[in-house]
C-alpha cells in the first residue's frame, strides 16, 4: 500500500510539449492574419516581424513562402518587389517552384512579374510550363509574349496545352492572328479548348469568316476534338456578327444533335443570333420554348425586338418580364430605351429612364444616357439633348455620346450644333473618320459645298481615311462581300447586268435617285451615276440572282443605310414582291410591299 501511495503521490514528469513556443505561435497567428490586411497594415506587420525576428522562427518559417505570396498580392508592385528582394538574397531562401508560381500569379498583372521571373532564374529556379503560362495574361504585351514563346521553345514546354493556348490568346490580343494560327498548327495534340481559343483569336482579329471555317475543320476530322457547347456559343456569336443565318442554323442543329440545345447560354446566343439576322419570329419561338428564362434571356429578346423596329413589342416584353418576377438589370434598360429611341417613343423613354433610377435604383451609365440623347436627337430635340449632355448627365460624356448627337445634327441639318459637337470630339482627342463624314453629311444636307471642301481638305491634311461601305449577303453557307463599284466578284458581269435591269424597272415605276446622299459637288447626272452602284444595290442584285423567290433577301451593312439606298430598297420590295431585311450599323430595316418597318425613322 505504501509503495502504491508513494507512486500515487510522486510528481509526474511533464509530457513532451508539441505546441510551439509563444513567440513562434504569435508569428504563425500573425502570418495567418496577413491575408485580410490592407497594404499599410501589411507593411506594419512586416516591419514588426523583422524587428522581433519572428520570421526566422519555426513554424513560421514554413509559412514564409505563403507570406511572400501575400506580399505580392497585397502590396503595390514596387513595394512588393522591395519586400521580395529583401528576403530572396540567396538560392537557399528562394521558395519552391510551386510557391514561386503563387508569387508570380499575384504579380501577373504588374510589370514586376517579369522582373521576379528574372530573379527566379538568376537564383536557378527555372520554373515550368505553368510559370510561363501565368505571365501570358490579358495584359501581356506582344513583345513579351514573343520573348516568352522563345523561352518555351528553348525549354521544351510547348507541348503543354495550357501554355500553348495562353500564347495563342496573347497573339490574338496583340493583333497577330497569323502567329496564333501557326502556333495552333504546331501543337502536337489539340483539344477542344485549343480549337475554341483559335475561334476566339479569329473573332478578336475581325476574321469572322475564318472563325466559321474552323467549325468545318473540327467536324471534318474524325478522331480529333469535337465542338462542345462553348464552341457552339462562339460560332453563334460569329454568325451574329456576319448575319450568317444559314450557318447559324447549322450550328444550332449540331448543338441539338449533341445535347447542347438545352444549355441556357446556347439558347441565349441563339436568340441573339436570330434577332441580329432579322428573324424575330424564330428568336421569339426559341425564347418562348426556353423553360427557365434568365435576365440575359429577357434582355436579349427585348434588345432584338428593339433593333428590328418593334418598339411596342419590346415594351410589352419588358412589362411581361416585370410581371414574371425577373428584375431588370442595366442591359435590360439599355434594350428598352433603345426600343423607345428607334420607334420615336419619347414619353415612354423618359418613363423607363425614371423607372430605372427611382424604382430599381440603378445608376444610369453612358449607354443609357446615349439612348436618351439618341431619343431626343431623333425627335428633333437637339438643343435639349445638348443641355442634357453638358449640364445634367451624372457621368462624363464619352465620344459615343457626342457622335450620337452629331448624327442627330446630320438628320436635322443643324450645322452650328454639329460644329460645336465636333469641337468636343477634338477636345477628347477621339475624332474618327466617321465623325468628319457625319459633318460632311450635315454640310451637304444644306448645300454648303464650300464647307464640305474645307472638311475634305482637313481630312487629307490629317491623313484620315474613311471606312468604305461594305454589304454582305450569305449564300449556301458562304458570305459574299460587296463595296461600291465592286469589280472583284467572280459573277460581276451578271450582277451589273441584273442591277441595270432592276434600275430600269424601278425608274419606270417612279423611282428617282436621292442625290442628297452623294457628298461630292457634282451635277445631278454625276451624282445619280455615283449612287447607282452602292454596295447595297450590288448585294441586292446578286441575291436576286441566287435566292429563290420565296426566301427573304438578307443583307448586312457596316455603315448606316443612306437615304437613296433606303428608297431604292423600299421600291424594289414592292416591284419585285420580295422581303428584304437589311441590318445596318444601328438597326434593322424590314422592307416589304414598298414599305419599311422603320417608317422612314432611322
Coordinates of C-alpha atoms in Angstrom, one line a residue:
X1 CA 0.0 0.0 0.0
X2 CA 2.8 2.3 0.9
X3 CA 4.6 1.8 -2.3
X4 CA 1.3 2.3 -4.1
X5 CA 0.8 5.5 -2.1
X6 CA 4.3 6.8 -2.9
X7 CA 3.7 6.1 -6.6
X8 CA 0.4 7.9 -6.5
X9 CA 2.0 10.9 -4.7
X10 CA 5.2 11.1 -6.8
X11 CA 5.4 14.0 -9.1
X12 CA 4.6 13.0 -12.7
X13 CA 7.0 14.0 -15.5
X14 CA 5.6 16.8 -17.7
X15 CA 4.5 15.5 -21.1
X16 CA 6.6 16.5 -24.1
X17 CA 5.1 19.7 -25.4
X18 CA 4.1 19.6 -29.1
X19 CA 2.8 23.1 -29.1
X20 CA 5.1 25.9 -30.4
X21 CA 6.7 28.4 -28.1
X22 CA 4.6 31.6 -27.5
X23 CA 6.8 33.6 -29.9
X24 CA 6.5 31.1 -32.7
X25 CA 2.8 30.7 -32.2
X26 CA 2.5 34.5 -32.3
X27 CA 4.3 34.6 -35.6
X28 CA 2.2 31.9 -37.1
X29 CA -1.0 33.7 -36.0
X30 CA 0.2 37.0 -37.4
X31 CA 1.1 35.3 -40.7
X32 CA -2.3 33.7 -40.9
X33 CA -4.0 37.0 -40.4
X34 CA -1.9 38.8 -43.1
X35 CA -4.3 37.9 -45.9
X36 CA -7.0 40.2 -44.5
X37 CA -4.8 43.3 -44.0
X38 CA -4.7 46.4 -46.2
X39 CA -1.4 47.4 -47.7
X40 CA -0.4 49.9 -44.9
X41 CA -1.1 47.4 -42.1
X42 CA 0.7 44.6 -44.0
X43 CA 3.8 46.8 -44.1
X44 CA 3.5 47.4 -40.4
X45 CA 3.2 43.7 -39.8
X46 CA 6.2 43.0 -42.0
X47 CA 8.3 45.6 -40.0
X48 CA 7.2 44.0 -36.7
X49 CA 8.2 40.5 -37.9
X50 CA 11.6 41.8 -39.0
X51 CA 12.2 43.8 -35.8
X52 CA 11.3 40.9 -33.5
X53 CA 13.0 38.2 -35.6
X54 CA 9.8 36.2 -35.7
X55 CA 10.1 35.5 -39.4
X56 CA 13.1 33.2 -38.8
X57 CA 11.4 31.1 -36.1
X58 CA 9.7 27.7 -36.7
X59 CA 7.0 27.0 -37.6
X60 CA 6.5 30.5 -39.1
X61 CA 9.4 29.7 -41.5
X62 CA 7.3 27.1 -43.1
X63 CA 4.6 29.7 -43.8
X64 CA 7.2 32.2 -45.1
X65 CA 6.6 31.4 -48.8
X66 CA 2.9 32.0 -48.3
X67 CA 3.8 35.3 -46.7
X68 CA 5.8 36.3 -49.8
X69 CA 2.8 35.4 -51.9
X70 CA 0.6 37.6 -49.7
X71 CA 3.1 40.4 -50.1
X72 CA 2.9 40.2 -53.8
X73 CA -0.9 40.2 -53.7
X74 CA -1.4 42.8 -51.0
X75 CA 1.1 45.5 -51.9
X76 CA 1.6 47.8 -54.9
X77 CA 4.1 46.2 -57.4
X78 CA 7.1 48.4 -56.4
X79 CA 6.6 47.7 -52.7
X80 CA 6.0 44.0 -53.2
X81 CA 9.2 43.7 -55.2
X82 CA 11.2 45.5 -52.5
X83 CA 9.9 43.0 -49.9
X84 CA 10.7 40.1 -52.1
X85 CA 14.2 41.4 -53.0
X86 CA 14.9 41.9 -49.2
X87 CA 14.2 38.3 -48.4
X88 CA 15.4 36.4 -51.6
X89 CA 19.0 37.1 -51.1
X90 CA 20.2 33.6 -51.9
X91 CA 19.1 30.4 -53.6
X92 CA 18.5 28.7 -50.2
X93 CA 15.9 31.3 -49.3
X94 CA 14.0 31.0 -52.5
X95 CA 10.6 29.2 -52.3
X96 CA 9.9 26.2 -54.4
X97 CA 8.7 26.4 -58.0
X98 CA 5.1 25.9 -56.8
X99 CA 5.5 28.8 -54.3
X100 CA 7.2 30.9 -56.9
X101 CA 4.3 30.4 -59.2
X102 CA 2.0 31.6 -56.5
X103 CA 4.0 34.8 -56.2
X104 CA 4.0 35.2 -59.9
X105 CA 0.3 34.8 -60.1
X106 CA -0.1 37.6 -57.6
X107 CA 2.2 39.8 -59.6
X108 CA 0.9 38.7 -63.0
X109 CA -0.9 42.0 -63.9
X110 CA 2.1 44.1 -62.9
X111 CA 5.4 45.0 -64.5
X112 CA 7.1 43.2 -61.5
X113 CA 6.1 39.8 -62.9
X114 CA 8.9 39.6 -65.5
X115 CA 11.4 41.1 -63.0
X116 CA 10.6 38.4 -60.5
X117 CA 10.9 35.7 -63.2
X118 CA 14.4 37.0 -64.0
X119 CA 15.2 36.9 -60.3
X120 CA 14.0 33.3 -60.1
X121 CA 16.2 32.3 -62.9
X122 CA 19.2 34.1 -61.6
X123 CA 18.8 32.0 -58.4
X124 CA 18.5 28.8 -60.5
X125 CA 14.7 28.4 -60.3
X126 CA 13.8 27.7 -64.0
X127 CA 10.2 27.2 -63.4
X128 CA 7.9 25.1 -65.6
X129 CA 5.3 25.5 -68.3
X130 CA 2.8 26.8 -65.8
X131 CA 5.3 29.5 -64.8
X132 CA 5.3 30.9 -68.3
X133 CA 1.6 30.5 -68.7
X134 CA 1.0 32.7 -65.7
X135 CA 2.8 35.5 -67.3
X136 CA 0.8 35.3 -70.5
X137 CA -2.2 37.1 -69.1
X138 CA -4.5 39.6 -70.8
X139 CA -2.1 42.5 -70.2
X140 CA 1.0 40.7 -71.6
X141 CA 2.4 42.9 -74.4
X142 CA 3.1 41.3 -77.7
X143 CA 6.9 41.7 -77.5
X144 CA 6.9 40.0 -74.1
X145 CA 4.7 37.2 -75.5
X146 CA 7.2 36.6 -78.3
X147 CA 10.1 36.5 -75.7
X148 CA 8.2 34.0 -73.5
X149 CA 7.4 32.0 -76.7
X150 CA 11.1 31.7 -77.4
X151 CA 11.8 30.6 -73.8
X152 CA 9.1 28.0 -74.1
X153 CA 10.6 26.6 -77.3
X154 CA 14.1 26.6 -75.8
X155 CA 13.0 24.8 -72.7
X156 CA 10.7 22.3 -74.4
X157 CA 7.5 23.5 -72.8
X158 CA 5.4 24.0 -75.9
X159 CA 3.9 20.5 -75.6
X160 CA 1.9 21.9 -72.7
X161 CA -1.6 22.7 -73.9
X162 CA -2.3 25.4 -71.3
X163 CA 0.9 27.3 -72.2
X164 CA 0.2 27.0 -76.0
X165 CA -3.3 28.2 -75.7
X166 CA -2.2 31.1 -73.4
X167 CA 0.3 32.1 -76.1
X168 CA -2.4 32.0 -78.7
X169 CA -4.6 34.3 -76.7
X170 CA -1.7 36.8 -76.3
X171 CA -1.1 36.8 -80.1
X172 CA -4.8 37.4 -80.7
X173 CA -4.9 40.2 -78.2
X174 CA -1.9 41.7 -79.8
X175 CA -3.5 41.6 -83.3
X176 CA -1.2 38.8 -84.7
X177 CA -3.8 36.2 -85.7
X178 CA -1.4 34.5 -88.1
X179 CA 1.1 33.8 -85.4
X180 CA -1.8 32.3 -83.3
X181 CA -2.7 30.0 -86.2
X182 CA 0.9 28.9 -86.8
X183 CA 1.2 28.0 -83.1
X184 CA -2.1 26.1 -83.2
X185 CA -0.9 24.1 -86.3
X186 CA 2.4 23.2 -84.5
X187 CA 0.6 21.8 -81.4
X188 CA 1.1 18.0 -81.3
X189 CA -2.3 17.5 -79.8
X190 CA -5.2 19.9 -80.0
X191 CA -8.1 19.5 -77.6
X192 CA -11.5 21.3 -77.8
X193 CA -10.2 24.2 -75.7
X194 CA -7.4 24.9 -78.2
X195 CA -10.0 25.0 -81.1
X196 CA -12.2 27.3 -79.1
X197 CA -9.2 29.6 -78.5
X198 CA -8.5 29.6 -82.2
X199 CA -12.1 30.7 -82.9
X200 CA -11.7 33.5 -80.3
X201 CA -8.5 34.6 -81.9
X202 CA -10.1 35.0 -85.3
X203 CA -13.1 36.9 -83.9
X204 CA -10.8 39.3 -82.0
X205 CA -8.9 40.0 -85.2
X206 CA -12.1 40.6 -87.2
X207 CA -11.6 37.4 -89.2
X208 CA -15.1 36.2 -88.6
X209 CA -15.3 34.2 -91.8
X210 CA -12.2 32.3 -90.8
X211 CA -13.8 31.6 -87.4
X212 CA -16.7 29.9 -89.2
X213 CA -14.4 27.7 -91.2
X214 CA -13.0 26.3 -88.0
X215 CA -16.3 24.6 -87.4
X216 CA -16.0 22.8 -90.8
X217 CA -12.4 21.8 -89.9
X218 CA -13.4 20.4 -86.5
X219 CA -16.4 18.4 -87.8
X220 CA -14.4 17.2 -90.8
X221 CA -11.6 15.5 -88.8
X222 CA -12.6 12.1 -87.3
X223 CA -10.9 11.1 -84.1
X224 CA -9.9 14.6 -83.1
X225 CA -11.6 17.1 -80.7
X226 CA -15.2 17.8 -81.3
X227 CA -17.1 21.1 -80.9
X228 CA -18.7 21.5 -77.4
X229 CA -21.2 23.9 -76.0
X230 CA -18.6 26.7 -75.8
X231 CA -17.7 26.2 -79.5
X232 CA -21.4 26.5 -80.4
X233 CA -21.7 29.7 -78.4
X234 CA -18.6 31.2 -80.1
X235 CA -19.8 30.2 -83.5
X236 CA -23.3 31.6 -83.0
X237 CA -21.6 34.9 -82.0
X238 CA -19.6 34.8 -85.2
X239 CA -22.8 34.2 -87.2
X240 CA -24.4 37.1 -85.4
X241 CA -21.5 39.4 -86.4
X242 CA -21.8 38.4 -90.1
X243 CA -25.5 37.9 -90.3
X244 CA -24.8 34.3 -91.4
X245 CA -28.3 32.8 -90.7
X246 CA -27.9 29.6 -92.6
X247 CA -24.6 28.8 -90.9
X248 CA -26.0 29.7 -87.6
X249 CA -28.8 27.2 -88.1
X250 CA -26.3 24.5 -89.0
X251 CA -24.5 25.2 -85.6
X252 CA -27.8 25.1 -83.8
X253 CA -28.7 21.7 -85.5
X254 CA -25.3 20.4 -84.3
X255 CA -25.9 21.7 -80.8
X256 CA -29.3 20.0 -80.6
X257 CA -27.9 16.7 -82.0
X258 CA -25.1 16.6 -79.4
X259 CA -27.4 17.5 -76.5
X260 CA -26.3 21.2 -76.0
X261 CA -29.6 22.6 -77.2
X262 CA -30.9 22.8 -73.6
X263 CA -28.0 24.8 -72.3
X264 CA -29.3 28.3 -71.4
X265 CA -26.2 30.1 -72.7
X266 CA -26.5 28.3 -76.0
X267 CA -30.2 29.3 -76.2
X268 CA -29.5 32.9 -75.3
X269 CA -26.8 33.1 -78.0
X270 CA -29.3 31.6 -80.5
X271 CA -31.9 34.3 -79.5
X272 CA -29.3 37.0 -80.2
X273 CA -28.2 35.3 -83.5
X274 CA -31.8 35.1 -84.8
X275 CA -32.6 38.6 -83.7
X276 CA -29.4 40.0 -85.3
X277 CA -30.2 38.2 -88.5
X278 CA -33.6 39.8 -88.7
X279 CA -35.5 36.6 -87.8
X280 CA -37.5 38.0 -84.9
X281 CA -40.2 35.3 -85.2
X282 CA -37.7 32.5 -84.8
X283 CA -35.9 34.3 -81.9
X284 CA -39.3 34.7 -80.2
X285 CA -40.0 31.0 -80.7
X286 CA -36.7 29.9 -79.1
X287 CA -37.3 32.4 -76.3
X288 CA -40.8 31.1 -75.6
X289 CA -39.5 27.5 -75.6
X290 CA -36.8 28.3 -73.0
X291 CA -38.2 27.0 -69.7
X292 CA -36.0 28.9 -67.2
X293 CA -35.5 32.4 -68.7
X294 CA -32.7 34.4 -67.1
X295 CA -32.4 38.2 -67.1
X296 CA -30.0 37.6 -70.1
X297 CA -32.8 35.8 -72.0
X298 CA -35.2 38.6 -71.4
X299 CA -32.7 41.3 -72.3
X300 CA -31.7 39.5 -75.5
X301 CA -35.3 39.3 -76.6
X302 CA -36.1 42.9 -75.7
X303 CA -32.9 44.2 -77.4
X304 CA -33.7 42.0 -80.5
X305 CA -37.2 43.5 -80.8
X306 CA -35.8 47.0 -80.4
X307 CA -33.1 46.6 -83.1
X308 CA -35.7 45.3 -85.5
X309 CA -38.0 48.3 -85.0
X310 CA -40.7 46.6 -82.9
X311 CA -40.6 49.2 -80.2
X312 CA -44.1 48.5 -78.8
X313 CA -43.4 44.7 -78.7
X314 CA -40.2 45.3 -76.8
X315 CA -42.1 47.4 -74.3
X316 CA -44.7 44.6 -73.9
X317 CA -41.9 42.1 -73.4
X318 CA -40.3 44.3 -70.7
X319 CA -43.6 44.5 -68.9
X320 CA -44.0 40.7 -69.1
X321 CA -40.6 40.4 -67.6
X322 CA -41.6 42.6 -64.6
X323 CA -44.8 40.5 -64.1
X324 CA -42.7 37.3 -64.2
X325 CA -40.7 38.4 -61.2
X326 CA -37.3 38.7 -63.0
X327 CA -35.8 42.1 -62.0
X328 CA -34.3 44.0 -65.0
X329 CA -30.7 45.0 -65.0
X330 CA -28.7 47.7 -66.8
X331 CA -28.6 45.7 -70.1
X332 CA -32.4 45.3 -70.0
X333 CA -32.9 49.0 -69.6
X334 CA -30.5 49.6 -72.5
X335 CA -32.7 47.4 -74.6
X336 CA -36.0 49.1 -73.7
X337 CA -34.6 52.6 -74.0
X338 CA -33.2 51.7 -77.4
X339 CA -36.6 50.5 -78.4
X340 CA -38.1 53.8 -77.5
X341 CA -35.3 55.6 -79.4
X342 CA -35.7 53.6 -82.6
X343 CA -39.5 54.0 -82.6
X344 CA -39.7 57.6 -81.6
X345 CA -41.5 56.9 -78.3
X346 CA -40.2 59.9 -76.4
X347 CA -42.6 59.9 -73.4
X348 CA -42.2 56.2 -72.9
X349 CA -38.4 56.6 -73.0
X350 CA -38.4 59.1 -70.2
X351 CA -40.8 57.0 -68.2
X352 CA -38.4 54.0 -68.3
X353 CA -35.4 56.2 -67.6
X354 CA -37.1 57.4 -64.4
X355 CA -38.2 53.9 -63.5
X356 CA -34.6 52.7 -63.8
X357 CA -33.3 55.4 -61.4
X358 CA -36.1 55.7 -58.9
X359 CA -37.8 52.3 -58.7
X360 CA -34.9 50.0 -59.4
X361 CA -32.2 52.2 -58.0
X362 CA -29.9 51.6 -61.0
X363 CA -27.3 54.2 -61.8
X364 CA -27.5 55.2 -65.5
X365 CA -24.3 54.6 -67.4
X366 CA -23.1 56.2 -70.6
X367 CA -25.1 53.8 -72.7
X368 CA -28.3 54.7 -71.0
X369 CA -27.6 58.4 -71.5
X370 CA -26.7 57.6 -75.1
X371 CA -30.1 56.1 -75.7
X372 CA -31.8 59.2 -74.2
X373 CA -29.7 61.5 -76.3
X374 CA -30.5 59.5 -79.4
X375 CA -34.2 59.5 -78.5
X376 CA -34.2 63.3 -78.1
X377 CA -32.0 63.8 -81.2
X378 CA -34.1 61.7 -83.5
X379 CA -37.2 63.5 -82.2
X380 CA -35.6 66.9 -83.1
X381 CA -35.0 68.0 -79.5
X382 CA -31.3 68.8 -80.3
X383 CA -30.9 71.8 -78.0
X384 CA -32.5 69.9 -75.1
X385 CA -30.2 67.0 -75.8
X386 CA -27.1 69.2 -75.8
X387 CA -28.3 70.7 -72.5
X388 CA -28.6 67.2 -71.0
X389 CA -25.1 66.2 -72.1
X390 CA -23.4 69.4 -70.9
X391 CA -25.3 70.1 -67.7
X392 CA -27.4 67.2 -66.4
X393 CA -25.5 63.9 -67.1
X394 CA -24.1 62.3 -63.9
X395 CA -21.3 60.7 -65.8
X396 CA -18.7 62.3 -68.1
X397 CA -19.9 62.2 -71.8
X398 CA -17.7 60.0 -74.0
X399 CA -17.1 60.1 -77.7
X400 CA -20.1 57.8 -78.4
X401 CA -22.5 60.3 -76.8
X402 CA -21.1 63.2 -78.9
X403 CA -21.3 61.0 -82.1
X404 CA -24.9 60.2 -81.3
X405 CA -25.7 63.9 -81.1
X406 CA -23.6 64.6 -84.2
X407 CA -25.7 62.0 -86.1
X408 CA -28.9 63.9 -85.0
X409 CA -27.4 67.1 -86.3
X410 CA -26.9 65.4 -89.7
X411 CA -30.5 64.2 -89.7
X412 CA -31.9 67.6 -89.0
X413 CA -29.3 69.8 -90.7
X414 CA -28.3 71.6 -87.5
X415 CA -24.9 72.9 -88.8
X416 CA -24.0 75.2 -85.9
X417 CA -24.5 72.5 -83.3
X418 CA -22.7 69.9 -85.4
X419 CA -19.6 72.2 -85.5
X420 CA -19.9 72.5 -81.7
X421 CA -20.1 68.7 -81.2
X422 CA -17.0 68.2 -83.4
X423 CA -15.1 70.6 -81.2
X424 CA -15.9 68.4 -78.2
X425 CA -14.7 65.3 -80.0
X426 CA -11.5 67.1 -80.9
X427 CA -11.1 68.1 -77.2
X428 CA -11.4 64.5 -76.2
X429 CA -8.9 63.6 -78.9
X430 CA -11.4 61.0 -80.1
X431 CA -12.4 62.2 -83.5
X432 CA -12.6 59.5 -86.2
X433 CA -13.1 59.4 -89.9
X434 CA -16.8 58.7 -89.4
X435 CA -17.2 61.9 -87.3
X436 CA -16.0 64.0 -90.2
X437 CA -18.2 62.1 -92.6
X438 CA -21.2 63.0 -90.4
X439 CA -20.1 66.6 -90.5
X440 CA -19.8 66.4 -94.3
X441 CA -23.3 65.0 -94.5
X442 CA -24.5 67.9 -92.4
X443 CA -23.0 70.5 -94.6
X444 CA -24.1 68.6 -97.8
X445 CA -27.6 68.5 -96.5
X446 CA -27.8 72.3 -96.5
X447 CA -25.8 72.6 -99.7
X448 CA -22.8 74.2 -98.2
X449 CA -20.2 72.8 -100.6
X450 CA -17.5 75.3 -99.5
X451 CA -17.6 73.8 -96.0
X452 CA -17.6 70.3 -97.5
X453 CA -14.5 71.1 -99.4
X454 CA -12.8 72.5 -96.3
X455 CA -13.6 69.4 -94.3
X456 CA -12.3 67.1 -97.1
X457 CA -9.1 69.2 -97.2
X458 CA -8.7 68.9 -93.4
X459 CA -9.1 65.1 -93.6
X460 CA -6.4 64.9 -96.3
X461 CA -4.1 67.0 -94.2
X462 CA -4.6 64.8 -91.1
X463 CA -4.4 61.6 -93.2
X464 CA -7.8 60.5 -92.1
X465 CA -9.1 57.5 -94.2
X466 CA -12.8 56.8 -94.3
X467 CA -14.2 53.3 -93.9
X468 CA -15.6 52.1 -97.2
X469 CA -19.2 51.0 -97.2
X470 CA -19.5 47.2 -97.3
X471 CA -22.5 45.0 -97.6
X472 CA -22.5 41.2 -97.1
X473 CA -25.0 38.5 -98.2
X474 CA -24.9 34.8 -97.3
X475 CA -25.5 32.1 -99.9
X476 CA -25.0 28.4 -99.4
X477 CA -23.0 28.9 -96.2
X478 CA -20.6 31.4 -97.9
X479 CA -20.6 35.1 -97.1
X480 CA -20.2 37.4 -100.2
X481 CA -18.9 40.9 -99.6
X482 CA -19.6 43.9 -101.8
X483 CA -18.3 47.5 -101.8
X484 CA -19.4 50.4 -104.0
X485 CA -18.4 49.9 -107.7
X486 CA -17.1 46.5 -106.8
X487 CA -15.5 44.5 -109.7
X488 CA -13.9 41.7 -107.6
X489 CA -16.8 39.3 -107.5
X490 CA -16.5 36.3 -109.9
X491 CA -20.1 36.9 -111.2
X492 CA -19.6 40.7 -111.6
X493 CA -20.9 40.7 -115.2
X494 CA -24.2 39.1 -114.3
X495 CA -24.5 41.3 -111.2
X496 CA -24.1 44.5 -113.0
X497 CA -26.5 43.4 -115.8
X498 CA -29.1 42.4 -113.2
X499 CA -28.7 45.8 -111.4
X500 CA -29.2 47.7 -114.6
X501 CA -32.3 45.7 -115.2
X502 CA -33.6 46.5 -111.7
X503 CA -32.9 50.2 -112.1
X504 CA -34.8 50.3 -115.4
X505 CA -37.9 48.7 -113.8
X506 CA -37.7 50.9 -110.7
X507 CA -37.4 54.1 -112.8
X508 CA -40.5 53.1 -114.8
X509 CA -42.3 52.7 -111.5
X510 CA -41.3 56.2 -110.4
X511 CA -38.0 55.8 -108.5
X512 CA -35.9 58.9 -108.6
X513 CA -32.4 58.8 -107.0
X514 CA -32.0 61.0 -104.0
X515 CA -28.9 63.0 -104.9
X516 CA -28.6 64.4 -101.4
X517 CA -27.0 61.1 -100.4
X518 CA -24.0 61.9 -102.6
X519 CA -21.4 64.1 -100.8
X520 CA -19.4 65.3 -103.8
X521 CA -20.2 68.6 -105.5
X522 CA -21.3 67.1 -108.8
X523 CA -24.0 67.9 -111.2
X524 CA -27.3 65.9 -111.0
X525 CA -26.3 63.4 -113.6
X526 CA -22.9 62.8 -112.0
X527 CA -24.5 62.3 -108.6
X528 CA -27.0 59.8 -109.9
X529 CA -24.2 57.9 -111.6
X530 CA -22.2 57.8 -108.3
X531 CA -25.2 56.4 -106.4
X532 CA -26.1 53.7 -108.9
X533 CA -23.6 51.1 -107.8
X534 CA -23.6 51.4 -104.0
X535 CA -22.8 48.2 -102.1
X536 CA -26.4 47.5 -101.0
X537 CA -27.6 47.7 -104.6
X538 CA -25.0 45.3 -105.8
X539 CA -25.7 42.9 -103.0
X540 CA -29.5 43.0 -103.8
X541 CA -28.7 42.3 -107.5
X542 CA -26.6 39.3 -106.5
X543 CA -29.2 38.0 -104.1
X544 CA -31.9 38.2 -106.8
X545 CA -29.7 36.0 -109.0
X546 CA -29.2 33.3 -106.4
X547 CA -32.0 33.4 -103.9
X548 CA -35.4 31.6 -104.6
X549 CA -38.4 33.8 -104.8
X550 CA -39.9 32.5 -101.6
X551 CA -36.9 33.3 -99.4
X552 CA -36.2 36.7 -97.9
X553 CA -33.1 38.6 -99.0
X554 CA -30.9 39.3 -96.0
X555 CA -28.1 41.9 -96.1
X556 CA -25.7 43.3 -93.5
X557 CA -24.2 46.8 -93.9
X558 CA -21.2 48.0 -91.9
X559 CA -22.4 51.7 -92.1
X560 CA -25.8 53.4 -91.8
X561 CA -28.0 52.9 -94.9
X562 CA -28.1 56.1 -97.0
X563 CA -31.4 57.7 -97.9
X564 CA -31.1 56.8 -101.6
X565 CA -30.4 53.1 -100.9
X566 CA -33.3 53.1 -98.4
X567 CA -35.7 54.5 -101.0
X568 CA -34.3 52.1 -103.7
X569 CA -34.9 49.1 -101.4
X570 CA -38.4 50.1 -100.5
X571 CA -39.3 50.5 -104.2
X572 CA -37.6 47.2 -105.0
X573 CA -39.5 45.2 -102.3
X574 CA -42.8 46.4 -103.9
X575 CA -42.0 45.9 -107.6
X576 CA -40.3 42.5 -107.2
X577 CA -42.6 41.3 -104.3
X578 CA -39.6 40.4 -102.1
X579 CA -39.0 40.7 -98.4
X580 CA -35.6 42.4 -97.9
X581 CA -34.1 42.5 -94.4
X582 CA -31.1 44.9 -94.1
X583 CA -29.0 45.2 -90.9
X584 CA -27.1 48.4 -90.8
X585 CA -24.7 49.7 -88.1
X586 CA -27.5 50.6 -85.6
X587 CA -30.7 48.7 -86.5
X588 CA -32.7 46.5 -88.9
X589 CA -34.9 47.5 -91.8
X590 CA -37.6 45.1 -92.9
X591 CA -38.7 46.1 -96.5
X592 CA -41.9 44.6 -97.8
X593 CA -44.6 45.8 -100.2
X594 CA -42.9 49.2 -100.8
X595 CA -42.7 50.0 -97.0
X596 CA -40.0 49.8 -94.3
X597 CA -40.5 48.7 -90.7
X598 CA -38.7 51.9 -89.6
X599 CA -41.4 54.1 -91.1
X600 CA -38.5 56.2 -92.5
X601 CA -37.4 57.0 -89.0
X602 CA -33.8 55.8 -88.6

